[in-house]
Short mmCIF file of C-alpha atoms in Angstrom, two decimals:
data_model
loop_
_atom_site.label_atom_id
_atom_site.label_comp_id
_atom_site.label_asym_id
_atom_site.label_seq_id
_atom_site.Cartn_x
_atom_site.Cartn_y
_atom_site.Cartn_z
CA MET A 1 114.76 96.25 111.13
CA LYS A 2 112.25 98.72 110.43
CA THR A 3 108.57 98.37 110.80
CA LEU A 4 107.79 97.33 107.71
CA PRO A 5 104.14 99.68 106.46
CA LYS A 6 101.17 97.84 107.00
CA THR A 7 100.19 98.14 103.57
CA VAL A 8 103.34 95.22 102.55
CA ALA A 9 103.64 93.83 106.06
CA ALA A 10 100.27 93.00 106.55
CA LYS A 11 100.47 90.39 103.75
CA ASN A 12 100.81 87.26 104.13
CA LEU A 13 103.82 85.84 101.50
CA HIS A 14 101.85 82.48 101.66
CA ARG A 15 98.38 83.03 102.22
CA GLN A 16 97.31 85.47 98.98
CA PRO A 17 93.76 86.79 97.88
CA ALA A 18 91.59 83.57 96.91
CA GLY A 19 92.70 83.24 92.73
CA TYR A 20 95.94 83.82 93.52
CA TRP A 21 99.97 82.17 95.11
CA PHE A 22 102.27 83.08 96.24
CA ASP A 23 105.75 81.29 94.15
CA GLU A 24 108.46 80.87 95.88
CA ALA A 25 110.56 80.33 93.60
CA GLU A 26 109.96 83.87 91.36
CA ALA A 27 110.35 86.24 94.80
CA SER A 28 114.18 84.45 96.03
CA ARG A 29 115.37 84.98 92.08
CA VAL A 30 114.65 89.05 92.03
CA ALA A 31 116.53 88.98 95.79
CA ARG A 32 118.53 87.74 93.52
CA PHE A 33 119.80 89.10 90.43
CA PHE A 34 119.33 92.66 92.50
CA THR A 35 122.45 90.77 95.08
CA ARG A 36 123.97 89.87 92.18
CA TYR A 37 123.78 91.81 89.06
CA LEU A 38 123.77 94.96 90.42
CA ARG A 39 126.01 98.01 91.54
CA HIS A 40 125.68 101.15 93.77
CA THR A 41 126.59 104.26 91.34
CA LYS A 42 126.83 106.86 93.21
CA GLY A 43 127.74 107.75 96.88
CA ALA A 44 129.69 105.87 99.63
CA LEU A 45 128.23 102.11 98.42
CA ALA A 46 129.14 103.57 94.97
CA GLY A 47 130.40 99.47 93.68
CA LYS A 48 129.24 97.69 96.60
CA PRO A 49 126.35 95.42 95.34
CA PHE A 50 123.00 95.89 96.15
CA GLU A 51 121.95 94.58 99.51
CA LEU A 52 118.28 94.58 99.71
CA ALA A 53 116.73 96.76 102.67
CA PRO A 54 113.69 94.84 104.67
CA TRP A 55 111.05 96.84 103.01
CA GLN A 56 112.85 96.32 99.46
CA GLU A 57 112.90 92.17 99.79
CA THR A 58 109.95 92.35 100.50
CA PHE A 59 107.87 95.08 98.52
CA LEU A 60 110.39 93.13 95.38
CA ARG A 61 109.42 89.28 96.34
CA GLU A 62 105.44 90.69 96.31
CA LEU A 63 105.20 92.76 93.52
CA PHE A 64 106.73 89.66 91.01
CA GLY A 65 106.51 86.47 93.91
CA ALA A 66 102.40 86.53 94.10
CA ARG A 67 100.51 84.53 90.87
CA ARG A 68 97.87 84.39 88.86
CA LYS A 69 96.24 80.32 89.72
CA ARG A 70 94.76 80.35 86.70
CA ASP A 71 97.93 81.10 84.23
CA LYS A 72 100.39 81.89 86.08
CA LEU A 73 101.33 84.91 85.72
CA ARG A 74 102.08 87.99 87.78
CA ARG A 75 98.76 89.13 89.94
CA TYR A 76 100.46 92.75 89.93
CA ARG A 77 99.46 94.42 87.09
CA ARG A 78 100.57 97.97 88.72
CA ALA A 79 101.63 99.66 91.86
CA LEU A 80 101.93 102.42 93.30
CA MET A 81 106.07 103.24 95.86
CA GLU A 82 105.49 106.97 97.75
CA ILE A 83 108.24 107.32 100.15
CA PRO A 84 109.89 110.30 100.91
CA ARG A 85 113.40 111.69 99.43
CA LYS A 86 116.88 110.12 99.74
CA ASN A 87 115.15 106.41 100.44
CA GLY A 88 115.83 104.68 97.56
CA LYS A 89 112.96 104.48 95.71
CA THR A 90 114.64 106.28 92.09
CA THR A 91 117.20 103.26 92.50
CA LEU A 92 114.54 100.37 93.20
CA GLY A 93 112.90 101.91 90.32
CA ALA A 94 116.42 101.88 88.34
CA GLY A 95 116.93 97.60 89.37
CA VAL A 96 113.38 97.22 88.94
CA GLY A 97 113.33 97.66 85.02
CA LEU A 98 116.97 95.78 84.31
CA TYR A 99 115.27 93.41 85.79
CA LEU A 100 111.74 93.76 83.91
CA LEU A 101 114.66 93.55 80.55
CA PHE A 102 116.90 90.78 81.57
CA ALA A 103 115.30 88.71 83.30
CA ASP A 104 112.03 88.58 82.81
CA GLY A 105 111.20 86.44 80.34
CA GLU A 106 108.79 88.52 78.12
CA PRO A 107 109.14 88.00 74.41
CA GLY A 108 110.33 91.77 72.99
CA ALA A 109 110.04 93.82 76.08
CA GLU A 110 109.52 97.18 75.54
CA ILE A 111 110.22 99.06 79.04
CA TYR A 112 109.66 102.95 79.07
CA SER A 113 110.69 105.18 81.57
CA ALA A 114 108.90 108.68 81.83
CA ALA A 115 108.42 111.23 84.55
CA GLY A 116 107.04 114.99 84.15
CA ASP A 117 110.23 116.10 81.73
CA LYS A 118 112.23 113.79 79.85
CA ASP A 119 115.39 115.42 81.91
CA GLN A 120 113.36 113.26 85.65
CA ALA A 121 112.88 110.25 83.08
CA LYS A 122 115.99 110.06 82.17
CA LEU A 123 117.30 110.03 86.19
CA LEU A 124 115.87 106.44 87.26
CA PHE A 125 116.46 105.15 83.41
CA ASP A 126 120.38 107.24 84.54
CA LEU A 127 121.01 105.22 87.60
CA GLY A 128 120.32 101.50 85.52
CA LYS A 129 122.71 101.93 82.53
CA GLY A 130 124.98 102.84 85.27
CA MET A 131 124.66 99.62 86.72
CA VAL A 132 124.94 97.68 83.78
CA GLU A 133 128.28 100.05 82.43
CA GLY A 134 129.25 97.65 86.45
CA HIS A 135 128.69 94.61 85.87
CA ASP A 136 130.09 92.92 82.68
CA GLN A 137 128.36 90.16 82.07
CA LEU A 138 125.08 92.15 81.72
CA ARG A 139 127.19 95.07 79.99
CA GLN A 140 128.23 92.53 77.67
CA ARG A 141 124.28 91.09 77.03
CA CYS A 142 123.21 93.96 75.55
CA LYS A 143 123.97 97.14 73.75
CA LEU A 144 124.08 100.88 75.32
CA TYR A 145 122.40 104.31 73.86
CA LYS A 146 122.23 107.74 75.08
CA ASP A 147 118.71 106.80 75.94
CA ALA A 148 118.04 103.77 75.64
CA ILE A 149 120.02 100.23 76.34
CA VAL A 150 119.16 97.24 73.87
CA ILE A 151 119.43 93.46 74.05
CA GLU A 152 119.38 92.14 70.52
CA GLU A 153 119.09 88.68 70.95
CA THR A 154 115.04 88.48 72.52
CA GLY A 155 114.24 92.09 71.09
CA SER A 156 113.71 94.34 74.54
CA VAL A 157 114.54 98.06 75.69
CA TRP A 158 114.33 99.88 77.58
CA LYS A 159 113.75 103.53 76.74
CA VAL A 160 113.67 107.04 77.93
CA LEU A 161 110.68 109.00 77.26
CA SER A 162 109.80 112.29 76.61
CA SER A 163 107.02 114.60 78.88
CA GLU A 164 104.59 115.16 75.05
CA ALA A 165 102.05 112.11 75.05
CA TYR A 166 100.57 112.84 71.70
CA THR A 167 103.67 111.07 70.28
CA LYS A 168 103.25 107.75 72.30
CA HIS A 169 100.44 106.59 70.87
CA GLY A 170 101.32 102.88 68.77
CA LEU A 171 103.67 101.90 71.83
CA ASN A 172 103.29 98.26 72.62
CA ALA A 173 104.79 98.14 76.46
CA SER A 174 105.32 96.07 78.60
CA ALA A 175 106.72 97.77 81.41
CA ILE A 176 106.09 102.02 82.00
CA LEU A 177 108.14 103.05 85.03
CA PHE A 178 107.11 107.07 85.40
CA ASP A 179 109.09 108.52 88.35
CA GLU A 180 107.77 111.24 89.90
CA LEU A 181 104.86 111.08 89.21
CA HIS A 182 103.68 114.18 91.67
CA THR A 183 106.00 116.23 88.48
CA GLN A 184 103.26 115.67 86.20
CA ARG A 185 100.45 118.12 84.69
CA ASP A 186 97.68 116.60 83.17
CA ARG A 187 97.02 112.69 82.80
CA GLU A 188 97.75 112.84 78.84
CA LEU A 189 100.80 111.06 79.00
CA TRP A 190 99.52 108.75 81.51
CA ASP A 191 96.39 107.40 80.12
CA VAL A 192 98.57 107.08 77.51
CA LEU A 193 101.38 104.81 78.01
CA THR A 194 98.83 102.92 80.33
CA THR A 195 96.47 101.30 77.62
CA SER A 196 100.05 100.96 75.40
CA THR A 197 100.03 97.68 77.71
CA GLY A 198 96.72 95.89 76.69
CA ALA A 199 98.23 93.27 74.26
CA ARG A 200 100.91 92.42 77.21
CA THR A 201 100.07 89.08 78.97
CA GLN A 202 101.55 90.87 81.99
CA PRO A 203 102.10 94.05 82.10
CA LEU A 204 103.09 96.53 84.69
CA THR A 205 103.28 100.03 85.39
CA ALA A 206 105.14 101.41 88.59
CA ALA A 207 105.06 104.78 90.02
CA PHE A 208 107.62 105.61 92.29
CA THR A 209 107.07 109.39 94.20
CA THR A 210 107.01 111.50 96.55
CA ALA A 211 104.12 112.89 98.23
CA GLY A 212 102.47 116.28 96.21
CA PHE A 213 100.60 119.26 97.28
CA ASP A 214 97.78 119.99 94.00
CA ARG A 215 94.93 117.47 95.03
CA HIS A 216 93.68 117.92 92.01
CA SER A 217 96.76 115.89 90.40
CA LEU A 218 96.51 112.24 89.18
CA CYS A 219 99.83 111.52 92.09
CA TYR A 220 96.94 112.62 93.98
CA GLU A 221 94.84 111.00 92.93
CA GLN A 222 96.77 107.88 92.68
CA HIS A 223 97.43 108.04 96.32
CA LEU A 224 93.68 108.09 96.95
CA TYR A 225 93.50 105.18 95.28
CA ALA A 226 96.30 102.76 96.31
CA LEU A 227 95.31 104.60 100.40
CA GLN A 228 91.72 102.83 99.75
CA VAL A 229 93.29 99.46 98.09
CA ARG A 230 95.73 99.05 101.19
CA ASP A 231 92.45 100.05 103.42
CA GLY A 232 90.30 97.04 102.20
CA VAL A 233 87.73 99.68 100.34
CA ILE A 234 88.05 98.99 97.14
CA PRO A 235 89.21 95.07 96.18
CA ASP A 236 91.22 95.47 93.42
CA PRO A 237 93.94 92.59 93.77
CA GLU A 238 96.36 93.48 91.10
CA PHE A 239 97.49 96.60 92.56
CA LEU A 240 99.95 97.13 94.46
CA PRO A 241 100.50 99.74 96.75
CA LEU A 242 102.52 100.80 99.23
CA ILE A 243 103.48 104.51 101.35
CA PHE A 244 106.14 105.46 103.96
CA ALA A 245 104.47 108.58 105.41
CA ALA A 246 104.69 110.38 109.00
CA ASP A 247 101.26 110.38 111.33
CA GLU A 248 99.92 113.82 110.09
CA ASP A 249 99.35 115.19 113.65
CA ARG A 250 102.80 113.90 114.13
CA ASP A 251 105.58 117.01 115.53
CA PHE A 252 108.14 117.58 112.26
CA ALA A 253 110.30 117.62 114.90
CA ASP A 254 109.43 113.94 116.89
CA PRO A 255 111.76 112.20 115.38
CA GLN A 256 109.47 109.11 115.86
CA ALA A 257 108.00 110.64 112.43
CA TRP A 258 110.88 110.71 110.97
CA GLU A 259 111.80 106.76 110.97
CA GLN A 260 107.86 105.94 111.16
CA ALA A 261 108.23 107.86 107.37
CA ASN A 262 111.73 106.44 106.23
CA PRO A 263 112.34 103.20 105.84
CA ASN A 264 116.02 104.03 104.87
CA LEU A 265 117.20 106.17 107.80
CA ASP A 266 120.55 105.43 109.34
CA ILE A 267 121.00 103.20 105.81
CA SER A 268 121.36 105.76 103.35
CA LEU A 269 119.98 108.80 105.15
CA ARG A 270 120.94 109.90 107.82
CA ARG A 271 119.99 111.32 111.39
CA ASP A 272 121.95 114.42 111.16
CA TYR A 273 120.67 115.33 107.58
CA LEU A 274 117.28 114.92 108.93
CA GLU A 275 117.79 117.22 111.86
CA SER A 276 119.74 119.44 110.63
CA GLU A 277 116.55 119.84 107.46
CA ALA A 278 114.16 119.75 110.24
CA ARG A 279 115.85 123.13 112.66
CA ARG A 280 115.17 123.90 109.68
CA ALA A 281 112.24 124.10 109.20
CA GLN A 282 111.61 125.42 112.66
CA GLN A 283 113.40 128.53 111.95
CA THR A 284 111.87 128.72 108.62
CA PRO A 285 108.02 128.81 108.74
CA GLY A 286 107.63 128.15 105.16
CA TYR A 287 110.55 125.66 104.92
CA VAL A 288 108.14 123.24 107.27
CA ASN A 289 105.85 122.11 104.02
CA THR A 290 108.46 121.90 101.90
CA PHE A 291 110.14 119.14 105.14
CA ARG A 292 106.94 118.10 105.79
CA ARG A 293 106.68 117.36 101.59
CA LEU A 294 110.39 115.76 101.15
CA GLN A 295 111.50 114.39 104.16
CA LEU A 296 107.79 112.87 106.63
CA ASN A 297 106.18 111.91 102.70
CA GLN A 298 102.96 114.06 104.16
CA TRP A 299 100.46 116.08 100.95
CA THR A 300 100.54 119.37 102.32
CA GLU A 301 97.45 121.98 101.21
CA SER A 302 95.29 119.27 101.95
CA ASP A 303 92.96 118.51 104.06
CA VAL A 304 93.57 115.50 105.76
CA ARG A 305 90.70 112.81 106.58
CA TRP A 306 88.17 113.30 108.95
CA LEU A 307 87.58 110.20 109.52
CA ASP A 308 90.10 106.78 110.56
CA LEU A 309 89.09 103.95 109.79
CA GLY A 310 90.29 101.80 112.43
CA ALA A 311 87.58 103.62 114.48
CA TRP A 312 85.06 103.64 111.52
CA ASP A 313 85.66 99.61 112.20
CA LYS A 314 84.31 99.61 115.42
CA GLY A 315 80.82 99.98 113.94
CA ALA A 316 81.27 96.54 112.43
CA THR A 317 80.13 94.45 115.25
CA PRO A 318 77.54 93.35 115.15
CA LYS A 319 75.97 93.02 112.09
CA ILE A 320 72.97 95.05 111.41
CA ASP A 321 69.38 92.82 112.22
CA ARG A 322 66.86 94.00 109.98
CA GLU A 323 64.46 92.65 111.44
CA GLN A 324 64.72 93.64 115.45
CA LEU A 325 65.58 97.35 114.65
CA ARG A 326 61.02 96.02 111.89
CA GLY A 327 58.72 99.18 113.15
CA LYS A 328 62.16 101.14 115.68
CA LYS A 329 61.49 104.60 115.22
CA CYS A 330 63.65 106.58 113.61
CA LYS A 331 64.77 110.17 111.86
CA ALA A 332 66.32 109.78 108.14
CA GLY A 333 68.68 112.24 106.50
CA LEU A 334 67.66 112.55 102.53
CA ASP A 335 70.92 113.88 100.52
CA LEU A 336 69.14 114.73 97.81
CA ALA A 337 71.55 114.06 93.98
CA THR A 338 71.78 115.41 91.06
CA THR A 339 70.54 114.00 88.29
CA ARG A 340 72.91 111.93 87.62
CA ASP A 341 75.18 110.81 90.54
CA LEU A 342 73.69 108.44 93.93
CA THR A 343 71.02 109.76 95.44
CA ALA A 344 70.91 108.77 99.11
CA PHE A 345 68.32 107.97 103.18
CA VAL A 346 69.89 107.03 105.89
CA MET A 347 67.77 105.82 108.59
CA VAL A 348 69.48 106.86 112.57
CA PHE A 349 68.15 105.01 114.75
CA SER A 350 69.36 105.57 119.07
CA ILE A 351 69.10 102.52 121.02
CA GLY A 352 69.90 103.17 123.97
CA ASP A 353 73.01 104.20 125.92
CA GLY A 354 74.06 106.74 123.80
CA THR A 355 74.55 103.69 121.01
CA TYR A 356 72.72 103.79 117.19
CA LYS A 357 72.46 101.88 114.66
CA VAL A 358 72.16 103.11 110.73
CA LEU A 359 70.66 101.78 107.83
CA PRO A 360 71.35 103.67 104.78
CA VAL A 361 69.28 102.87 101.21
CA CYS A 362 70.92 104.13 98.27
CA TRP A 363 70.13 104.58 94.42
CA ILE A 364 71.73 105.50 90.61
CA PRO A 365 70.59 106.04 87.58
CA ALA A 366 70.71 102.00 86.34
CA ASP A 367 72.05 103.45 82.67
CA THR A 368 74.82 104.56 84.30
CA ALA A 369 75.83 102.37 86.93
CA ARG A 370 78.77 100.57 84.67
CA GLU A 371 80.09 104.61 83.61
CA ARG A 372 80.47 105.66 87.91
CA GLU A 373 81.97 102.08 87.86
CA GLN A 374 84.52 102.84 85.76
CA ARG A 375 84.85 106.90 86.44
CA ASP A 376 84.15 106.29 90.95
CA ARG A 377 86.73 102.66 90.13
CA VAL A 378 84.06 100.98 93.61
CA PRO A 379 82.55 98.51 92.12
CA TYR A 380 78.79 99.53 92.06
CA SER A 381 77.84 96.11 89.65
CA VAL A 382 78.94 94.50 92.27
CA TRP A 383 77.04 96.31 95.36
CA ILE A 384 74.22 96.28 93.44
CA ARG A 385 73.86 92.59 93.04
CA GLN A 386 74.57 92.32 96.75
CA GLY A 387 71.28 94.91 97.32
CA LEU A 388 73.61 97.48 99.41
CA ILE A 389 72.80 99.73 95.68
CA LYS A 390 69.17 100.48 94.11
CA THR A 391 69.18 101.50 90.80
CA THR A 392 66.59 103.23 88.84
CA PRO A 393 65.39 102.89 85.13
CA GLY A 394 67.56 105.31 83.01
CA ASN A 395 70.04 107.16 83.14
CA THR A 396 68.95 110.18 85.57
CA THR A 397 67.38 109.09 89.25
CA ASP A 398 63.98 108.89 88.48
CA TYR A 399 62.53 110.33 91.77
CA ALA A 400 58.78 108.67 91.71
CA THR A 401 61.18 104.91 91.79
CA VAL A 402 63.22 107.39 95.10
CA ARG A 403 59.49 108.26 96.45
CA ARG A 404 58.09 104.63 95.77
CA ASP A 405 60.57 102.85 98.32
CA ILE A 406 60.72 105.64 101.20
CA ASN A 407 56.99 105.25 101.16
CA GLU A 408 57.88 100.98 102.14
CA LEU A 409 60.77 101.32 104.40
CA ALA A 410 58.39 103.90 106.12
CA ASN A 411 56.21 100.75 105.99
CA GLU A 412 58.24 98.53 107.80
CA PHE A 413 59.39 101.72 110.16
CA GLY A 414 59.02 104.27 111.93
CA ILE A 415 60.21 107.25 110.01
CA GLU A 416 59.64 110.04 112.02
CA GLU A 417 61.28 112.56 110.09
CA ILE A 418 63.02 113.11 107.21
CA ALA A 419 65.93 116.37 107.72
CA VAL A 420 66.72 117.17 104.02
CA ASP A 421 69.07 120.28 102.77
CA ARG A 422 68.10 123.63 102.69
CA LEU A 423 69.07 123.37 98.41
CA PHE A 424 66.02 121.15 97.76
CA GLN A 425 63.31 121.98 99.94
CA GLY A 426 61.49 123.32 97.25
CA ALA A 427 62.03 119.86 95.05
CA GLN A 428 59.45 118.42 94.10
CA LEU A 429 60.21 114.88 95.81
CA SER A 430 60.67 117.04 98.43
CA THR A 431 57.11 118.35 98.61
CA GLU A 432 56.10 114.90 97.53
CA LEU A 433 57.11 112.87 100.18
CA GLN A 434 54.97 115.94 102.29
CA ASP A 435 51.90 114.94 100.88
CA ASP A 436 52.94 111.23 101.21
CA GLY A 437 52.45 112.24 105.38
CA PHE A 438 55.87 113.06 106.55
CA ALA A 439 57.56 115.47 107.73
CA VAL A 440 60.42 117.00 106.27
CA THR A 441 63.41 119.33 108.13
CA THR A 442 65.18 121.84 106.13
CA PHE A 443 68.92 121.26 107.30
CA GLY A 444 71.64 122.95 106.60
CA GLN A 445 75.24 122.42 106.19
CA GLY A 446 77.28 125.43 106.89
CA PHE A 447 78.62 125.39 110.35
CA TYR A 448 75.68 126.23 112.34
CA SER A 449 73.54 123.15 111.68
CA MET A 450 76.62 120.72 111.41
CA ALA A 451 79.15 121.54 114.25
CA ALA A 452 76.94 119.50 117.28
CA PRO A 453 75.89 116.50 115.08
CA CYS A 454 79.66 116.44 113.40
CA LYS A 455 80.92 116.49 117.33
CA GLU A 456 78.46 114.15 118.66
CA PHE A 457 78.99 111.82 115.21
CA GLU A 458 83.37 111.98 115.84
CA GLN A 459 82.16 111.33 119.06
CA LEU A 460 80.72 107.80 119.05
CA VAL A 461 83.35 107.12 115.58
CA LEU A 462 85.78 106.83 118.09
CA GLU A 463 83.28 104.83 120.82
CA GLY A 464 82.53 102.30 118.70
CA LYS A 465 78.58 103.17 118.53
CA PHE A 466 77.71 103.96 116.04
CA HIS A 467 76.98 100.61 114.49
CA HIS A 468 76.78 100.20 110.56
CA GLY A 469 77.18 97.36 111.05
CA GLY A 470 80.51 97.14 108.10
CA ASN A 471 78.30 98.22 104.93
CA PRO A 472 81.41 98.52 102.71
CA VAL A 473 79.29 101.45 100.48
CA MET A 474 78.72 103.81 103.30
CA ARG A 475 82.95 102.76 103.99
CA TRP A 476 83.50 104.29 101.06
CA HIS A 477 82.09 108.23 101.17
CA ALA A 478 83.37 107.52 104.97
CA SER A 479 86.85 107.50 103.24
CA ASN A 480 86.58 110.27 101.70
CA VAL A 481 85.09 113.28 103.85
CA SER A 482 87.63 115.84 104.52
CA VAL A 483 85.28 118.54 106.62
CA GLU A 484 86.19 122.38 107.01
CA THR A 485 87.23 124.17 110.32
CA ASP A 486 86.41 127.51 111.36
CA ASP A 487 87.68 129.79 113.40
CA ALA A 488 86.33 128.53 117.07
CA GLY A 489 87.20 124.72 115.56
CA CYS A 490 83.17 123.95 114.34
CA MET A 491 83.36 121.06 112.19
CA LYS A 492 81.48 120.43 108.53
CA PRO A 493 81.50 118.29 106.25
CA SER A 494 83.14 119.59 103.11
CA LYS A 495 82.28 118.55 98.96
CA LYS A 496 84.56 119.62 97.93
CA LYS A 497 86.90 119.56 100.07
CA SER A 498 86.68 115.00 100.20
CA THR A 499 87.93 113.25 97.73
CA GLU A 500 85.00 111.46 96.70
CA ARG A 501 81.46 110.51 96.91
CA ILE A 502 79.82 111.19 100.50
CA ASP A 503 76.74 111.49 100.93
CA LEU A 504 75.72 108.88 103.08
CA ILE A 505 77.51 110.71 105.79
CA VAL A 506 76.21 113.63 104.91
CA GLY A 507 72.39 111.24 105.71
CA SER A 508 73.82 109.69 109.27
CA LEU A 509 75.01 113.68 110.00
CA MET A 510 70.95 114.93 109.44
CA ALA A 511 69.92 112.15 110.81
CA LEU A 512 72.34 112.45 113.82
CA GLY A 513 71.74 116.17 113.91
CA ARG A 514 67.57 115.92 114.01
CA LEU A 515 67.47 113.23 116.87
CA MET A 516 69.94 115.86 119.23
CA GLN A 517 67.41 118.23 118.73
CA ASP A 518 64.53 115.98 118.83
CA PRO A 519 65.41 112.44 119.59
CA THR A 520 63.48 109.75 119.43
CA GLY A 521 64.58 106.99 122.38
CA ASP A 522 66.77 107.43 125.08
CA SER A 523 68.47 111.34 124.90
CA VAL A 524 71.43 111.39 123.34
CA TYR A 525 72.12 114.64 126.05
CA GLU A 526 70.01 112.26 129.08
CA THR A 527 73.84 109.75 127.60
CA ARG A 528 76.32 112.03 128.29
CA GLY A 529 75.21 115.32 128.13
CA VAL A 530 75.47 118.97 126.07
CA LEU A 531 77.98 119.33 124.51
CA GLU A 532 79.92 122.68 124.08
CA ILE A 533 80.62 123.66 120.15
#
């Protein structure tokens, strides 16, 4: 049996989070529907019952079996399945559509198939229609049309939609099935359809796609969100992510990469086909990215997340004891925001043996916190209540509040130096902090200044020597960082290429860079030696 991705395999189906439970009867019901009523319509399996692969059954059981305790309705309202071609995602999506239409019990169900164009949307629908035509009992319960399946008895319908968003206002959708989300040119249709489910008690929006290449697309936005939910960066118990992909550093011709990305290898996807396609990629460099994207589900022409969160989490223990750091010397990095964004202040303490402890502080304008929460889709309000983020009055960053808070921190900790971006060296806050007696040092954001702290920081994270105590805001920033690399292999963080906020990591790098140049406590050069960059 192929290993399930940690997205789903890590879930114990009988151990739902607080407020949810697992209904074994509902989970078994959906699995039985597939095997009893659905038959394949194409290829070597045409006419044979839909026998679920282990990963498919796990996904379906979780999607339909997980329930909310308060009302016994389905837990999941959104799902993203991202998987390479020829693994049966469209066929599975068609089966989901039929289950929602025939067996879900939604009064007056309205299920819509959508995609980048109507022809693509019809592929999933036509598979479902073919399954109905292949089973007498299903066919007798409904009427089949070119672009619709209608059950008059329940007032339910499954329709194919065109891609013009302006004609879709006023729908009352119970389920949206988006096929090949990476082909969606903009988010207008997505937004119109997902907001059309508001009157339903347990709506479902499910997207099925392979990886794309446009990092500014709706699909990539959903991909990143799915990764963050999967990795615990963003708590969203009503979103189910399922992503099969080969590790970015694997050779595309390595059969282990094929197995990692393709759960239906040797079932619906032939191994000799992948061998042939891999040889084609080896002989035709221009085909490499196509192979990686379509057969390994790797987003091409994109920067890979710099920090592995598994390594990052090594620094979550021990928890940071603020009292133990009281009075100790540190250096700080101040990443000043634009007037409406986060401002980050990170104090880094060298505690010996090449190990560091970090205390991050960040501020957000109080009046924009809710807006930012909706845009960034992270729980700012929760983090504010927990004291992990401070607010400043108004709808722009009040630097007087930031200045006051930094001075209060200086009464508690020995802040020897504050590093600021060279672009902000003349900013009023920098000048005022100097007037307050702080040593303020400019720190460039290019390869020359960032290369050494980036390399050191990366090594510290890998060795578990950068102790952050599991701060969730910092973990979110760590999950967003992409780096640029020059011809010499030097790195620098890229705010342009990174997906979301990375301010706390930038602040950490500036503080670490100053510690490396003018160490407090044990010198990094004494404990590790000089890095060659």
